[in-house]
PDB file of C-alpha atoms in Angstrom:
ATOM      1  CA  UNK Q   1      13.036   3.095  14.224  1.00  0.00           C
ATOM      2  CA  UNK Q   2      14.122  -0.372  15.290  1.00  0.00           C
ATOM      3  CA  UNK Q   3      13.400  -3.551  13.334  1.00  0.00           C
ATOM      4  CA  UNK Q   4      10.695  -4.480  15.856  1.00  0.00           C
ATOM      5  CA  UNK Q   5       8.923  -1.168  15.254  1.00  0.00           C
ATOM      6  CA  UNK Q   6       9.126  -1.380  11.452  1.00  0.00           C
ATOM      7  CA  UNK Q   7       7.961  -4.982  11.105  1.00  0.00           C
ATOM      8  CA  UNK Q   8       4.276  -5.430  12.023  1.00  0.00           C
ATOM      9  CA  UNK Q   9       3.429  -9.172  12.074  1.00  0.00           C
ATOM     10  CA  UNK Q  10      -0.105 -10.387  11.537  1.00  0.00           C
ATOM     11  CA  UNK Q  11      -2.247  -9.608  14.572  1.00  0.00           C
ATOM     12  CA  UNK Q  12       0.185  -7.152  16.152  1.00  0.00           C
ATOM     13  CA  UNK Q  13      -1.959  -4.117  15.285  1.00  0.00           C
ATOM     14  CA  UNK Q  14      -5.346  -5.869  15.409  1.00  0.00           C
ATOM     15  CA  UNK Q  15      -8.237  -4.642  17.543  1.00  0.00           C
ATOM     16  CA  UNK Q  16     -11.972  -5.235  17.862  1.00  0.00           C
ATOM     17  CA  UNK Q  17     -12.678  -3.481  14.544  1.00  0.00           C
ATOM     18  CA  UNK Q  18      -9.701  -4.234  12.334  1.00  0.00           C
ATOM     19  CA  UNK Q  19      -7.361  -7.127  11.565  1.00  0.00           C
ATOM     20  CA  UNK Q  20      -4.734  -4.468  10.741  1.00  0.00           C
ATOM     21  CA  UNK Q  21      -4.880  -0.936  12.112  1.00  0.00           C
ATOM     22  CA  UNK Q  22      -1.852   1.215  11.362  1.00  0.00           C
ATOM     23  CA  UNK Q  23      -2.459   4.927  11.854  1.00  0.00           C
ATOM     24  CA  UNK Q  24       0.086   7.768  12.044  1.00  0.00           C
ATOM     25  CA  UNK Q  25       0.321   7.467  15.829  1.00  0.00           C
ATOM     26  CA  UNK Q  26       1.057   3.719  15.620  1.00  0.00           C
ATOM     27  CA  UNK Q  27       3.580   4.268  12.807  1.00  0.00           C
ATOM     28  CA  UNK Q  28       5.266   7.263  14.434  1.00  0.00           C
ATOM     29  CA  UNK Q  29       4.739   9.558  11.461  1.00  0.00           C
ATOM     30  CA  UNK Q  30       2.229  12.118  10.178  1.00  0.00           C
ATOM     31  CA  UNK Q  31       0.248  10.989   7.140  1.00  0.00           C
ATOM     32  CA  UNK Q  32      -0.220   7.362   5.975  1.00  0.00           C
ATOM     33  CA  UNK Q  33      -2.726   4.825   7.349  1.00  0.00           C
ATOM     34  CA  UNK Q  34      -3.894   1.296   6.604  1.00  0.00           C
ATOM     35  CA  UNK Q  35      -6.777  -0.715   8.001  1.00  0.00           C
ATOM     36  CA  UNK Q  36      -8.015  -4.185   7.076  1.00  0.00           C
ATOM     37  CA  UNK Q  37     -11.611  -4.986   7.981  1.00  0.00           C
ATOM     38  CA  UNK Q  38     -12.969  -8.549   7.873  1.00  0.00           C
ATOM     39  CA  UNK Q  39     -16.732  -8.972   7.501  1.00  0.00           C
ATOM     40  CA  UNK Q  40     -18.802 -12.093   7.954  1.00  0.00           C
ATOM     41  CA  UNK Q  41     -21.685 -12.749   5.554  1.00  0.00           C
ATOM     42  CA  UNK Q  42     -24.219  -9.971   6.023  1.00  0.00           C
ATOM     43  CA  UNK Q  43     -21.729  -7.925   8.039  1.00  0.00           C
ATOM     44  CA  UNK Q  44     -21.359  -4.150   8.044  1.00  0.00           C
ATOM     45  CA  UNK Q  45     -18.717  -1.698   9.209  1.00  0.00           C
ATOM     46  CA  UNK Q  46     -19.211   2.044   9.670  1.00  0.00           C
ATOM     47  CA  UNK Q  47     -16.357   4.501  10.053  1.00  0.00           C
ATOM     48  CA  UNK Q  48     -15.800   8.250  10.102  1.00  0.00           C
ATOM     49  CA  UNK Q  49     -13.083   9.482   7.769  1.00  0.00           C
ATOM     50  CA  UNK Q  50     -12.071  12.419   9.985  1.00  0.00           C
ATOM     51  CA  UNK Q  51      -9.125  14.410   8.663  1.00  0.00           C
ATOM     52  CA  UNK Q  52      -8.137  11.703   6.161  1.00  0.00           C
ATOM     53  CA  UNK Q  53      -9.188  10.537   2.708  1.00  0.00           C
ATOM     54  CA  UNK Q  54      -9.677   6.785   2.246  1.00  0.00           C
ATOM     55  CA  UNK Q  55      -9.959   4.213  -0.515  1.00  0.00           C
ATOM     56  CA  UNK Q  56     -12.000   1.085   0.173  1.00  0.00           C
ATOM     57  CA  UNK Q  57     -10.310  -1.722  -1.776  1.00  0.00           C
ATOM     58  CA  UNK Q  58     -11.694  -5.283  -1.753  1.00  0.00           C
ATOM     59  CA  UNK Q  59      -9.031  -7.900  -1.052  1.00  0.00           C
ATOM     60  CA  UNK Q  60     -11.463 -10.818  -1.050  1.00  0.00           C
ATOM     61  CA  UNK Q  61     -15.170 -10.564  -1.810  1.00  0.00           C
ATOM     62  CA  UNK Q  62     -17.434  -7.708  -2.825  1.00  0.00           C
ATOM     63  CA  UNK Q  63     -19.334  -5.040  -0.913  1.00  0.00           C
ATOM     64  CA  UNK Q  64     -21.479  -1.951  -1.038  1.00  0.00           C
ATOM     65  CA  UNK Q  65     -20.013   1.336   0.182  1.00  0.00           C
ATOM     66  CA  UNK Q  66     -22.393   4.064   1.361  1.00  0.00           C
ATOM     67  CA  UNK Q  67     -21.007   7.598   1.680  1.00  0.00           C
ATOM     68  CA  UNK Q  68     -23.713  10.106   2.575  1.00  0.00           C
ATOM     69  CA  UNK Q  69     -26.337   9.792  -0.172  1.00  0.00           C
ATOM     70  CA  UNK Q  70     -23.889   8.018  -2.520  1.00  0.00           C
ATOM     71  CA  UNK Q  71     -23.847   4.238  -2.960  1.00  0.00           C
ATOM     72  CA  UNK Q  72     -21.110   2.282  -4.715  1.00  0.00           C
ATOM     73  CA  UNK Q  73     -21.425  -1.404  -5.587  1.00  0.00           C
ATOM     74  CA  UNK Q  74     -17.978  -3.040  -5.569  1.00  0.00           C
ATOM     75  CA  UNK Q  75     -17.803  -6.364  -7.381  1.00  0.00           C
ATOM     76  CA  UNK Q  76     -14.445  -7.071  -5.748  1.00  0.00           C
ATOM     77  CA  UNK Q  77     -12.574 -10.310  -6.496  1.00  0.00           C
ATOM     78  CA  UNK Q  78     -11.961 -13.816  -5.201  1.00  0.00           C
ATOM     79  CA  UNK Q  79      -8.483 -12.930  -3.954  1.00  0.00           C
ATOM     80  CA  UNK Q  80      -5.708 -10.413  -4.529  1.00  0.00           C
ATOM     81  CA  UNK Q  81      -4.150 -12.901  -6.955  1.00  0.00           C
ATOM     82  CA  UNK Q  82      -7.294 -13.080  -9.120  1.00  0.00           C
ATOM     83  CA  UNK Q  83      -6.760  -9.677 -10.760  1.00  0.00           C
ATOM     84  CA  UNK Q  84      -7.569  -6.007 -10.261  1.00  0.00           C
ATOM     85  CA  UNK Q  85     -10.566  -4.826  -8.244  1.00  0.00           C
ATOM     86  CA  UNK Q  86     -12.883  -1.885  -8.399  1.00  0.00           C
ATOM     87  CA  UNK Q  87     -12.781   0.474  -5.398  1.00  0.00           C
ATOM     88  CA  UNK Q  88     -14.451   3.453  -3.747  1.00  0.00           C
ATOM     89  CA  UNK Q  89     -13.008   6.803  -2.645  1.00  0.00           C
ATOM     90  CA  UNK Q  90     -14.224   8.223   0.681  1.00  0.00           C
ATOM     91  CA  UNK Q  91     -13.420  11.912   1.283  1.00  0.00           C
ATOM     92  CA  UNK Q  92     -12.400  13.470   4.573  1.00  0.00           C
ATOM     93  CA  UNK Q  93     -15.116  14.662   6.973  1.00  0.00           C
ATOM     94  CA  UNK Q  94     -17.545  11.924   5.930  1.00  0.00           C
ATOM     95  CA  UNK Q  95     -19.208   8.826   7.344  1.00  0.00           C
ATOM     96  CA  UNK Q  96     -19.043   5.611   5.341  1.00  0.00           C
ATOM     97  CA  UNK Q  97     -20.583   2.160   5.740  1.00  0.00           C
ATOM     98  CA  UNK Q  98     -19.233  -1.014   4.142  1.00  0.00           C
ATOM     99  CA  UNK Q  99     -21.779  -3.841   3.793  1.00  0.00           C
ATOM    100  CA  UNK Q 100     -21.047  -7.297   2.381  1.00  0.00           C
ATOM    101  CA  UNK Q 101     -23.715  -9.891   1.696  1.00  0.00           C
ATOM    102  CA  UNK Q 102     -21.285 -12.771   1.240  1.00  0.00           C
ATOM    103  CA  UNK Q 103     -18.565 -11.411   3.536  1.00  0.00           C
ATOM    104  CA  UNK Q 104     -14.972 -10.629   2.719  1.00  0.00           C
ATOM    105  CA  UNK Q 105     -11.842  -8.680   3.557  1.00  0.00           C
ATOM    106  CA  UNK Q 106     -11.434  -5.035   2.652  1.00  0.00           C
ATOM    107  CA  UNK Q 107      -8.464  -2.667   2.833  1.00  0.00           C
ATOM    108  CA  UNK Q 108      -8.874   0.959   3.845  1.00  0.00           C
ATOM    109  CA  UNK Q 109      -5.881   2.901   2.528  1.00  0.00           C
ATOM    110  CA  UNK Q 110      -5.772   6.362   4.045  1.00  0.00           C
ATOM    111  CA  UNK Q 111      -3.870   9.626   4.189  1.00  0.00           C
ATOM    112  CA  UNK Q 112      -4.310  12.832   6.154  1.00  0.00           C
ATOM    113  CA  UNK Q 113      -5.316  15.528   3.705  1.00  0.00           C
ATOM    114  CA  UNK Q 114      -6.544  19.093   3.328  1.00  0.00           C
ATOM    115  CA  UNK Q 115      -8.938  19.136   0.364  1.00  0.00           C
ATOM    116  CA  UNK Q 116     -12.330  17.454   0.476  1.00  0.00           C
ATOM    117  CA  UNK Q 117     -12.827  15.779  -2.886  1.00  0.00           C
ATOM    118  CA  UNK Q 118     -16.086  14.108  -3.977  1.00  0.00           C
ATOM    119  CA  UNK Q 119     -16.835  10.471  -3.185  1.00  0.00           C
ATOM    120  CA  UNK Q 120     -16.233   8.382  -6.297  1.00  0.00           C
ATOM    121  CA  UNK Q 121     -16.212   4.898  -7.809  1.00  0.00           C
ATOM    122  CA  UNK Q 122     -13.057   3.462  -9.388  1.00  0.00           C
ATOM    123  CA  UNK Q 123     -13.872   0.877 -12.100  1.00  0.00           C
ATOM    124  CA  UNK Q 124     -11.550  -2.128 -12.395  1.00  0.00           C
ATOM    125  CA  UNK Q 125     -11.193  -1.847 -16.223  1.00  0.00           C
ATOM    126  CA  UNK Q 126      -9.744   1.652 -15.803  1.00  0.00           C
ATOM    127  CA  UNK Q 127      -6.926   0.542 -13.479  1.00  0.00           C
ATOM    128  CA  UNK Q 128      -3.597   0.832 -15.352  1.00  0.00           C
ATOM    129  CA  UNK Q 129      -1.568  -2.383 -15.084  1.00  0.00           C
ATOM    130  CA  UNK Q 130       2.090  -2.530 -16.061  1.00  0.00           C
ATOM    131  CA  UNK Q 131       4.808  -5.138 -16.157  1.00  0.00           C
ATOM    132  CA  UNK Q 132       7.937  -3.760 -14.550  1.00  0.00           C
ATOM    133  CA  UNK Q 133      11.357  -5.354 -14.943  1.00  0.00           C
ATOM    134  CA  UNK Q 134      12.082  -8.626 -16.758  1.00  0.00           C
ATOM    135  CA  UNK Q 135      13.282 -12.153 -16.075  1.00  0.00           C
ATOM    136  CA  UNK Q 136      13.570 -12.797 -12.331  1.00  0.00           C
ATOM    137  CA  UNK Q 137      12.896  -9.098 -11.726  1.00  0.00           C
ATOM    138  CA  UNK Q 138       9.480  -9.121 -13.418  1.00  0.00           C
ATOM    139  CA  UNK Q 139       6.469  -7.987 -11.378  1.00  0.00           C
ATOM    140  CA  UNK Q 140       2.951  -6.765 -12.134  1.00  0.00           C
ATOM    141  CA  UNK Q 141       1.973  -3.307 -10.867  1.00  0.00           C
ATOM    142  CA  UNK Q 142      -1.673  -2.258 -10.527  1.00  0.00           C
ATOM    143  CA  UNK Q 143      -1.698   1.540 -10.382  1.00  0.00           C
ATOM    144  CA  UNK Q 144      -5.245   1.949  -9.079  1.00  0.00           C
ATOM    145  CA  UNK Q 145      -4.487   5.128  -7.117  1.00  0.00           C
ATOM    146  CA  UNK Q 146      -1.113   6.200  -8.441  1.00  0.00           C
ATOM    147  CA  UNK Q 147      -0.489   9.932  -8.701  1.00  0.00           C
ATOM    148  CA  UNK Q 148      -1.295   9.983 -12.421  1.00  0.00           C
ATOM    149  CA  UNK Q 149      -4.170   7.466 -12.468  1.00  0.00           C
ATOM    150  CA  UNK Q 150      -6.731   8.561  -9.848  1.00  0.00           C
ATOM    151  CA  UNK Q 151      -7.279  11.944  -8.222  1.00  0.00           C
ATOM    152  CA  UNK Q 152      -6.663  12.202  -4.476  1.00  0.00           C
ATOM    153  CA  UNK Q 153      -5.372  15.044  -2.342  1.00  0.00           C
ATOM    154  CA  UNK Q 154      -2.415  13.251  -0.709  1.00  0.00           C
ATOM    155  CA  UNK Q 155      -2.970   9.485  -0.955  1.00  0.00           C
ATOM    156  CA  UNK Q 156      -0.970   7.317  -3.363  1.00  0.00           C
ATOM    157  CA  UNK Q 157      -1.678   3.568  -3.417  1.00  0.00           C
ATOM    158  CA  UNK Q 158      -0.723   0.712  -5.745  1.00  0.00           C
ATOM    159  CA  UNK Q 159      -0.697  -3.093  -5.722  1.00  0.00           C
ATOM    160  CA  UNK Q 160       2.222  -5.276  -6.793  1.00  0.00           C
ATOM    161  CA  UNK Q 161       2.215  -9.014  -7.545  1.00  0.00           C
ATOM    162  CA  UNK Q 162       5.650 -10.632  -7.676  1.00  0.00           C
ATOM    163  CA  UNK Q 163       5.833 -14.127  -9.244  1.00  0.00           C
ATOM    164  CA  UNK Q 164       7.309 -16.837  -7.027  1.00  0.00           C
ATOM    165  CA  UNK Q 165      11.096 -16.751  -7.040  1.00  0.00           C
ATOM    166  CA  UNK Q 166      11.292 -13.153  -8.328  1.00  0.00           C
ATOM    167  CA  UNK Q 167      12.528  -9.895  -6.833  1.00  0.00           C
ATOM    168  CA  UNK Q 168      10.575  -6.641  -6.834  1.00  0.00           C
ATOM    169  CA  UNK Q 169      11.050  -3.195  -5.271  1.00  0.00           C
ATOM    170  CA  UNK Q 170      14.331  -3.420  -7.102  1.00  0.00           C
ATOM    171  CA  UNK Q 171      16.752  -1.711  -7.435  1.00  0.00           C
ATOM    172  CA  UNK Q 172      16.451  -0.474  -3.832  1.00  0.00           C
ATOM    173  CA  UNK Q 173      15.023   3.017  -3.874  1.00  0.00           C
ATOM    174  CA  UNK Q 174      14.067   5.781  -1.485  1.00  0.00           C
ATOM    175  CA  UNK Q 175      11.728   8.754  -1.206  1.00  0.00           C
ATOM    176  CA  UNK Q 176      12.608  10.349   2.125  1.00  0.00           C
ATOM    177  CA  UNK Q 177      13.806  13.804   1.019  1.00  0.00           C
ATOM    178  CA  UNK Q 178      12.103  16.756  -0.618  1.00  0.00           C
ATOM    179  CA  UNK Q 179      14.150  17.479  -3.728  1.00  0.00           C
ATOM    180  CA  UNK Q 180      11.943  19.216  -6.318  1.00  0.00           C
ATOM    181  CA  UNK Q 181      11.855  17.339  -9.600  1.00  0.00           C
ATOM    182  CA  UNK Q 182      14.060  14.545  -8.237  1.00  0.00           C
ATOM    183  CA  UNK Q 183      12.608  12.995  -5.075  1.00  0.00           C
ATOM    184  CA  UNK Q 184       9.400  13.333  -3.070  1.00  0.00           C
ATOM    185  CA  UNK Q 185       9.108  12.761   0.685  1.00  0.00           C
ATOM    186  CA  UNK Q 186       6.639   9.922   1.264  1.00  0.00           C
ATOM    187  CA  UNK Q 187       5.869   7.612   4.185  1.00  0.00           C
ATOM    188  CA  UNK Q 188       5.050   4.104   2.982  1.00  0.00           C
ATOM    189  CA  UNK Q 189       3.301   0.978   4.250  1.00  0.00           C
ATOM    190  CA  UNK Q 190       3.805  -2.451   2.664  1.00  0.00           C
ATOM    191  CA  UNK Q 191       0.976  -4.922   3.393  1.00  0.00           C
ATOM    192  CA  UNK Q 192       1.679  -8.517   2.287  1.00  0.00           C
ATOM    193  CA  UNK Q 193      -0.235 -11.599   1.215  1.00  0.00           C
ATOM    194  CA  UNK Q 194       1.426 -14.788  -0.048  1.00  0.00           C
ATOM    195  CA  UNK Q 195      -0.270 -17.251  -2.401  1.00  0.00           C
ATOM    196  CA  UNK Q 196      -0.615 -20.759  -0.995  1.00  0.00           C
ATOM    197  CA  UNK Q 197      -0.225 -22.243   2.490  1.00  0.00           C
ATOM    198  CA  UNK Q 198       3.031 -21.691   4.373  1.00  0.00           C
ATOM    199  CA  UNK Q 199       4.314 -19.229   1.768  1.00  0.00           C
ATOM    200  CA  UNK Q 200       6.656 -16.413   2.749  1.00  0.00           C
ATOM    201  CA  UNK Q 201       8.839 -13.645   1.365  1.00  0.00           C
ATOM    202  CA  UNK Q 202      11.495 -11.207   2.514  1.00  0.00           C
ATOM    203  CA  UNK Q 203      11.507  -7.430   2.728  1.00  0.00           C
ATOM    204  CA  UNK Q 204      14.621  -5.305   3.158  1.00  0.00           C
ATOM    205  CA  UNK Q 205      14.829  -1.684   4.299  1.00  0.00           C
ATOM    206  CA  UNK Q 206      18.352  -0.277   4.705  1.00  0.00           C
ATOM    207  CA  UNK Q 207      19.539   3.080   6.056  1.00  0.00           C
ATOM    208  CA  UNK Q 208      19.894   6.045   3.734  1.00  0.00           C
ATOM    209  CA  UNK Q 209      21.348   8.123   6.564  1.00  0.00           C
ATOM    210  CA  UNK Q 210      23.116   7.506   9.851  1.00  0.00           C
ATOM    211  CA  UNK Q 211      20.696   5.943  12.314  1.00  0.00           C
ATOM    212  CA  UNK Q 212      18.066   5.421   9.602  1.00  0.00           C
ATOM    213  CA  UNK Q 213      15.559   2.604   9.209  1.00  0.00           C
ATOM    214  CA  UNK Q 214      17.073  -0.873   9.047  1.00  0.00           C
ATOM    215  CA  UNK Q 215      15.042  -4.090   8.777  1.00  0.00           C
ATOM    216  CA  UNK Q 216      15.184  -7.506   7.140  1.00  0.00           C
ATOM    217  CA  UNK Q 217      11.855  -9.229   7.725  1.00  0.00           C
ATOM    218  CA  UNK Q 218      10.443 -12.611   6.747  1.00  0.00           C
ATOM    219  CA  UNK Q 219       6.896 -11.712   5.750  1.00  0.00           C
ATOM    220  CA  UNK Q 220       3.762 -13.840   5.505  1.00  0.00           C
ATOM    221  CA  UNK Q 221       0.106 -13.140   4.742  1.00  0.00           C
ATOM    222  CA  UNK Q 222      -1.240 -10.376   6.965  1.00  0.00           C
ATOM    223  CA  UNK Q 223       2.156  -8.878   7.819  1.00  0.00           C
ATOM    224  CA  UNK Q 224       3.148  -5.264   7.178  1.00  0.00           C
ATOM    225  CA  UNK Q 225       6.407  -3.321   7.019  1.00  0.00           C
ATOM    226  CA  UNK Q 226       6.660   0.420   7.675  1.00  0.00           C
ATOM    227  CA  UNK Q 227       9.030   2.564   5.626  1.00  0.00           C
ATOM    228  CA  UNK Q 228       9.410   6.023   7.186  1.00  0.00           C
ATOM    229  CA  UNK Q 229      12.762   6.509   5.452  1.00  0.00           C
ATOM    230  CA  UNK Q 230      15.598   4.536   3.901  1.00  0.00           C
ATOM    231  CA  UNK Q 231      16.326   2.407   0.868  1.00  0.00           C
ATOM    232  CA  UNK Q 232      13.561  -0.180   0.483  1.00  0.00           C
ATOM    233  CA  UNK Q 233      13.962  -3.319  -1.551  1.00  0.00           C
ATOM    234  CA  UNK Q 234      14.309  -5.919  -2.599  1.00  0.00           C
ATOM    235  CA  UNK Q 235      11.012  -7.636  -1.897  1.00  0.00           C
ATOM    236  CA  UNK Q 236      11.688 -11.336  -2.491  1.00  0.00           C
ATOM    237  CA  UNK Q 237       9.038 -13.995  -3.190  1.00  0.00           C
ATOM    238  CA  UNK Q 238       9.524 -17.628  -2.197  1.00  0.00           C
ATOM    239  CA  UNK Q 239       9.778 -19.911  -5.255  1.00  0.00           C
ATOM    240  CA  UNK Q 240       6.378 -21.429  -6.021  1.00  0.00           C
ATOM    241  CA  UNK Q 241       4.488 -18.765  -4.055  1.00  0.00           C
ATOM    242  CA  UNK Q 242       3.471 -15.489  -5.674  1.00  0.00           C
ATOM    243  CA  UNK Q 243       3.728 -12.492  -3.359  1.00  0.00           C
ATOM    244  CA  UNK Q 244       1.269  -9.586  -3.208  1.00  0.00           C
ATOM    245  CA  UNK Q 245       1.769  -6.283  -1.501  1.00  0.00           C
ATOM    246  CA  UNK Q 246      -0.328  -3.166  -1.170  1.00  0.00           C
ATOM    247  CA  UNK Q 247       1.699   0.061  -0.994  1.00  0.00           C
ATOM    248  CA  UNK Q 248       0.129   3.039   0.801  1.00  0.00           C
ATOM    249  CA  UNK Q 249       2.006   6.340   0.588  1.00  0.00           C
ATOM    250  CA  UNK Q 250       1.541   9.979   1.573  1.00  0.00           C
ATOM    251  CA  UNK Q 251       3.737  12.894   2.544  1.00  0.00           C
ATOM    252  CA  UNK Q 252       3.918  16.614   3.287  1.00  0.00           C
ATOM    253  CA  UNK Q 253       4.639  17.850  -0.238  1.00  0.00           C
ATOM    254  CA  UNK Q 254       2.338  20.423  -1.817  1.00  0.00           C
ATOM    255  CA  UNK Q 255       2.346  18.358  -5.010  1.00  0.00           C
ATOM    256  CA  UNK Q 256       1.078  14.775  -4.989  1.00  0.00           C
ATOM    257  CA  UNK Q 257       3.799  12.923  -6.852  1.00  0.00           C
ATOM    258  CA  UNK Q 258       5.833   9.726  -6.731  1.00  0.00           C
ATOM    259  CA  UNK Q 259       9.472  10.593  -7.326  1.00  0.00           C
ATOM    260  CA  UNK Q 260      12.131   8.115  -6.232  1.00  0.00           C
ATOM    261  CA  UNK Q 261      15.889   7.834  -6.137  1.00  0.00           C
ATOM    262  CA  UNK Q 262      17.536   4.469  -6.932  1.00  0.00           C
ATOM    263  CA  UNK Q 263      20.433   3.186  -4.835  1.00  0.00           C
ATOM    264  CA  UNK Q 264      23.563   3.955  -6.884  1.00  0.00           C
ATOM    265  CA  UNK Q 265      25.268   0.679  -5.869  1.00  0.00           C
ATOM    266  CA  UNK Q 266      22.504  -1.581  -7.234  1.00  0.00           C
ATOM    267  CA  UNK Q 267      21.469  -0.283 -10.652  1.00  0.00           C
ATOM    268  CA  UNK Q 268      24.030  -2.195 -12.725  1.00  0.00           C
ATOM    269  CA  UNK Q 269      22.430  -5.197 -14.430  1.00  0.00           C
ATOM    270  CA  UNK Q 270      18.873  -4.053 -13.694  1.00  0.00           C
ATOM    271  CA  UNK Q 271      16.448  -5.166 -16.414  1.00  0.00           C
TER     272      UNK Q 271
END
């Protein structure tokens, strides 16, 4: 893919329903999806999950998620920088409605899947949070739907907050080959928000093979970067402006796992 195809600036994938709408057809791959729905006070949004499983994740505000006879009250949060959020899992072949009394913004992280798992609530206190790296490589990872934290069929999704001036997604790493026990093949979407007005960051994706993905993008709130293959990282936050990104991943492997390979030229000095 070209840089223009991999970098999705704010508004480029918007439509009447979603502020961001990246499905496999738009991305040019087979599994991963991301939608961002914005609701005014008292607003509702109904969608059919189809052949995909979805997680409804509040970015700003709270909501109620109805899935069949199930109802999940999501307290949400003031912003992605305020801490972890609770969330709701919507299985394939279902209809769901999101309703928000005060309004807000909500991410729908999706993946094509085979099994139909039950609709469920994900409590915020049960989300594992880890500090990864140290010094200027420190970042905070919220593993709300990592492969070992929450049961899905194919979907893997995490949040990362990088303090202003720091690097994350470092060392550069890849997951574009099926190598059992070593590397898993996963398509990935990065969705960004930057704390404070006029904040920005940078995202690098470099080729892991001849003709592979190659992009260096200046990213701002509402932007996304697609990673179908290649070494991705670093993600660099502007000094004074924390950077958030939501990672959505899925792939063809029979086992749902996150296995990555670090770039051999950039591991020295990693903390």
